Amino acid sequence: MHRIARSLVLMCTVAAFAGLSACTAMKRAVETEAQQEVRRQRDLADTSAFYKSLTERILMRLGDGKHEEIFDVLVLSGGGDFGAFGAGFLLGWGQVEDPSMRRPKFDFVAGTSTGALLAPLAYLGTDADLQLGADMYSNPPSDLVMQNGLIPVLPFHESLALPTGLRREVAAQLSDAMLERFRQEAATGRVLACATTNLDFGTFRPFDVLEGVKLDNAAFRESMMQRLIASASIPAVFPPVEIDGSYYVDGGATENVWSIRNQTEKGTPISEWRGRYPDKPLPRIRLWYLINNQFFPKTPDVKLEWINIASAGLSTSLRSALIKDLNLSAYAAAAENAQVPGEVEFRFVAIPDDWKPPVKGTFKPETMRSLVELGRKMGADPASWRTKIPKLDGTEQPGPPPPVAPTR
């Protein structure tokens, strides 16, 4: 986070003091307030429709309570090039000997930013699928991320960089054969979602990555690409993505991990399930959070220079928000378990705080390969999973108790 934050601070400062005309910037059509309000209401309606569809599909997967069901949720956080850790972890996870802790077939996969890029591969879930992600992070093409122009920090540029190679790599993964597999899995009610931020309205905007499942292959592929690249578009680092007239950027700007909120509220999946089957025990739910970052990295003392102070402050804010988002899910799990112990299991894993990049800079092959191997090793070890979230002072939250067998 600190490395990317430094780039953002530098760009914003140069732009502010450059005093250059933005006359060559890409123009947008100017909307009236009434037109903007129509677009805002449409966005709110689309978001509401997404959550309604999400609830119905979760209910479909949870079943009717007649069988011993397990509902597995995978949440993949943002982290830029540190997504290499998640790519390796997902592969290693499939090598766990204990079947109860081995990588399952997930009912619901949600990703943010770099986590969104990994989410489709985790959703399909074979070792061959996940190897594609590990290969992309281990051997990134030289144009994975390209500098935007000769002087990227000029204020009329949309971003510092362009995801040229990244778009090509993701498009290549989404072969016709893979799209057909997505169609088959979507028909079973399994969910693949990504988190974005609506830059125009400053709101969190989830997307169904498989929304275009009924389109032809070319349109379906482009629909998936739009959503995945939007989720991975770090503000100012990559350009925003236009979808239906609004511009979207990295979901980490509003919610770096997809939080599972209080399920006692009407309309939420668990509340709705209990209403339909009041006399049935809730199927066992397992929440797996894969954090593509560190909580409190061991870094040298901050240099008393403005750019270092500003970037350290920004990265600290991002880490704090991540921890708070993670806590929301832990509290939701604890609330359910207060009714029936063991109904909801909560676990997370993150890059160890004492790990250090082998080289300086972002999107460096040496660093990404190091993280893939670290992730692979940790993924193969069930002890890597944790249940107690670190506090902002570096100590651990009391947290929910370790998962136990559900009471029936």
PDB file of C-alpha atoms in Angstrom, residues 212-312:
ATOM      1  CA  GLY A 212     -23.823 -10.903 -19.356  1.00  0.00           C
ATOM      2  CA  VAL A 213     -24.093 -14.684 -19.221  1.00  0.00           C
ATOM      3  CA  LYS A 214     -26.874 -14.781 -21.846  1.00  0.00           C
ATOM      4  CA  LEU A 215     -24.948 -12.663 -24.368  1.00  0.00           C
ATOM      5  CA  ASP A 216     -22.839 -14.055 -27.194  1.00  0.00           C
ATOM      6  CA  ASN A 217     -19.225 -14.834 -26.345  1.00  0.00           C
ATOM      7  CA  ALA A 218     -17.739 -11.536 -27.555  1.00  0.00           C
ATOM      8  CA  ALA A 219     -20.257  -9.424 -25.618  1.00  0.00           C
ATOM      9  CA  PHE A 220     -20.081 -11.688 -22.537  1.00  0.00           C
ATOM     10  CA  ARG A 221     -16.289 -11.448 -22.512  1.00  0.00           C
ATOM     11  CA  GLU A 222     -16.371  -7.654 -22.808  1.00  0.00           C
ATOM     12  CA  SER A 223     -18.972  -7.405 -20.036  1.00  0.00           C
ATOM     13  CA  MET A 224     -16.737  -9.425 -17.702  1.00  0.00           C
ATOM     14  CA  MET A 225     -13.676  -7.422 -18.734  1.00  0.00           C
ATOM     15  CA  GLN A 226     -15.368  -4.105 -17.995  1.00  0.00           C
ATOM     16  CA  ARG A 227     -16.289  -5.125 -14.480  1.00  0.00           C
ATOM     17  CA  LEU A 228     -13.009  -6.817 -13.598  1.00  0.00           C
ATOM     18  CA  ILE A 229     -10.796  -4.011 -14.933  1.00  0.00           C
ATOM     19  CA  ALA A 230     -12.999  -1.384 -13.267  1.00  0.00           C
ATOM     20  CA  SER A 231     -12.571  -3.159  -9.935  1.00  0.00           C
ATOM     21  CA  ALA A 232      -8.783  -3.196 -10.464  1.00  0.00           C
ATOM     22  CA  SER A 233      -8.500   0.442 -11.612  1.00  0.00           C
ATOM     23  CA  ILE A 234      -6.575   2.019  -8.734  1.00  0.00           C
ATOM     24  CA  PRO A 235      -7.589   5.712  -8.814  1.00  0.00           C
ATOM     25  CA  ALA A 236      -5.015   7.863 -10.640  1.00  0.00           C
ATOM     26  CA  VAL A 237      -2.784   4.823 -11.244  1.00  0.00           C
ATOM     27  CA  PHE A 238      -5.121   3.310 -13.885  1.00  0.00           C
ATOM     28  CA  PRO A 239      -7.856   5.102 -15.848  1.00  0.00           C
ATOM     29  CA  PRO A 240     -11.483   4.743 -14.730  1.00  0.00           C
ATOM     30  CA  VAL A 241     -13.834   2.497 -16.684  1.00  0.00           C
ATOM     31  CA  GLU A 242     -17.119   3.763 -18.120  1.00  0.00           C
ATOM     32  CA  ILE A 243     -20.153   1.538 -17.611  1.00  0.00           C
ATOM     33  CA  ASP A 244     -23.611   2.838 -18.539  1.00  0.00           C
ATOM     34  CA  GLY A 245     -22.504   6.464 -18.442  1.00  0.00           C
ATOM     35  CA  SER A 246     -20.792   6.388 -15.031  1.00  0.00           C
ATOM     36  CA  TYR A 247     -17.089   6.042 -14.320  1.00  0.00           C
ATOM     37  CA  TYR A 248     -15.887   3.310 -11.991  1.00  0.00           C
ATOM     38  CA  VAL A 249     -12.615   2.700 -10.168  1.00  0.00           C
ATOM     39  CA  ASP A 250     -11.134   0.307  -7.637  1.00  0.00           C
ATOM     40  CA  GLY A 251     -13.642  -0.976  -5.093  1.00  0.00           C
ATOM     41  CA  GLY A 252     -10.947  -0.540  -2.455  1.00  0.00           C
ATOM     42  CA  ALA A 253     -11.717   3.180  -2.431  1.00  0.00           C
ATOM     43  CA  THR A 254     -14.950   2.373  -0.594  1.00  0.00           C
ATOM     44  CA  GLU A 255     -14.613  -1.239   0.642  1.00  0.00           C
ATOM     45  CA  ASN A 256     -11.353  -3.150   0.281  1.00  0.00           C
ATOM     46  CA  VAL A 257     -12.913  -6.428   1.366  1.00  0.00           C
ATOM     47  CA  TRP A 258     -16.494  -7.452   0.766  1.00  0.00           C
ATOM     48  CA  SER A 259     -17.995  -7.276   4.251  1.00  0.00           C
ATOM     49  CA  ILE A 260     -20.737  -9.624   5.406  1.00  0.00           C
ATOM     50  CA  ARG A 261     -23.034  -7.305   7.322  1.00  0.00           C
ATOM     51  CA  ASN A 262     -25.590  -7.859  10.092  1.00  0.00           C
ATOM     52  CA  GLN A 263     -27.845 -10.673   8.867  1.00  0.00           C
ATOM     53  CA  THR A 264     -30.690  -9.947  11.277  1.00  0.00           C
ATOM     54  CA  GLU A 265     -31.995  -7.166   9.005  1.00  0.00           C
ATOM     55  CA  LYS A 266     -34.987  -7.959   6.791  1.00  0.00           C
ATOM     56  CA  GLY A 267     -34.033  -8.844   3.235  1.00  0.00           C
ATOM     57  CA  THR A 268     -30.585 -10.197   4.084  1.00  0.00           C
ATOM     58  CA  PRO A 269     -29.934 -13.803   2.993  1.00  0.00           C
ATOM     59  CA  ILE A 270     -29.779 -15.445   6.431  1.00  0.00           C
ATOM     60  CA  SER A 271     -32.778 -13.489   7.715  1.00  0.00           C
ATOM     61  CA  GLU A 272     -34.779 -14.513   4.662  1.00  0.00           C
ATOM     62  CA  TRP A 273     -33.702 -18.151   5.009  1.00  0.00           C
ATOM     63  CA  ARG A 274     -34.758 -18.261   8.658  1.00  0.00           C
ATOM     64  CA  GLY A 275     -38.120 -16.774   7.655  1.00  0.00           C
ATOM     65  CA  ARG A 276     -38.683 -19.508   5.082  1.00  0.00           C
ATOM     66  CA  TYR A 277     -37.490 -22.383   7.283  1.00  0.00           C
ATOM     67  CA  PRO A 278     -38.063 -21.290  10.905  1.00  0.00           C
ATOM     68  CA  ASP A 279     -37.819 -24.818  12.286  1.00  0.00           C
ATOM     69  CA  LYS A 280     -34.675 -25.815  10.383  1.00  0.00           C
ATOM     70  CA  PRO A 281     -31.045 -25.370  11.474  1.00  0.00           C
ATOM     71  CA  LEU A 282     -29.083 -22.938   9.303  1.00  0.00           C
ATOM     72  CA  PRO A 283     -26.676 -24.747   6.966  1.00  0.00           C
ATOM     73  CA  ARG A 284     -23.068 -24.377   8.022  1.00  0.00           C
ATOM     74  CA  ILE A 285     -21.486 -21.245   6.493  1.00  0.00           C
ATOM     75  CA  ARG A 286     -17.735 -20.820   6.113  1.00  0.00           C
ATOM     76  CA  LEU A 287     -16.256 -17.381   5.420  1.00  0.00           C
ATOM     77  CA  TRP A 288     -12.746 -17.437   3.948  1.00  0.00           C
ATOM     78  CA  TYR A 289     -10.993 -14.049   3.646  1.00  0.00           C
ATOM     79  CA  LEU A 290      -7.804 -13.938   1.590  1.00  0.00           C
ATOM     80  CA  ILE A 291      -6.009 -10.628   2.246  1.00  0.00           C
ATOM     81  CA  ASN A 292      -3.509  -9.681  -0.441  1.00  0.00           C
ATOM     82  CA  ASN A 293      -1.597  -7.375   1.835  1.00  0.00           C
ATOM     83  CA  GLN A 294       0.047  -6.884   5.205  1.00  0.00           C
ATOM     84  CA  PHE A 295      -1.616  -5.317   8.207  1.00  0.00           C
ATOM     85  CA  PHE A 296       1.420  -3.712   9.845  1.00  0.00           C
ATOM     86  CA  PRO A 297       4.481  -4.152   7.597  1.00  0.00           C
ATOM     87  CA  LYS A 298       7.904  -3.840   9.191  1.00  0.00           C
ATOM     88  CA  THR A 299       9.128  -0.695   7.457  1.00  0.00           C
ATOM     89  CA  PRO A 300      11.877   1.796   8.385  1.00  0.00           C
ATOM     90  CA  ASP A 301      10.960   4.941  10.290  1.00  0.00           C
ATOM     91  CA  VAL A 302       9.239   7.518   8.101  1.00  0.00           C
ATOM     92  CA  LYS A 303      11.610  10.092   6.676  1.00  0.00           C
ATOM     93  CA  LEU A 304      10.700  13.648   7.605  1.00  0.00           C
ATOM     94  CA  GLU A 305       9.996  14.609   4.031  1.00  0.00           C
ATOM     95  CA  TRP A 306       6.532  15.611   2.878  1.00  0.00           C
ATOM     96  CA  ILE A 307       6.072  12.879   0.267  1.00  0.00           C
ATOM     97  CA  ASN A 308       7.051  10.136   2.720  1.00  0.00           C
ATOM     98  CA  ILE A 309       4.824  11.575   5.440  1.00  0.00           C
ATOM     99  CA  ALA A 310       1.854  11.902   3.096  1.00  0.00           C
ATOM    100  CA  SER A 311       2.227   8.434   1.542  1.00  0.00           C
ATOM    101  CA  ALA A 312       2.678   6.794   4.961  1.00  0.00           C
TER     102      ALA A 312
END
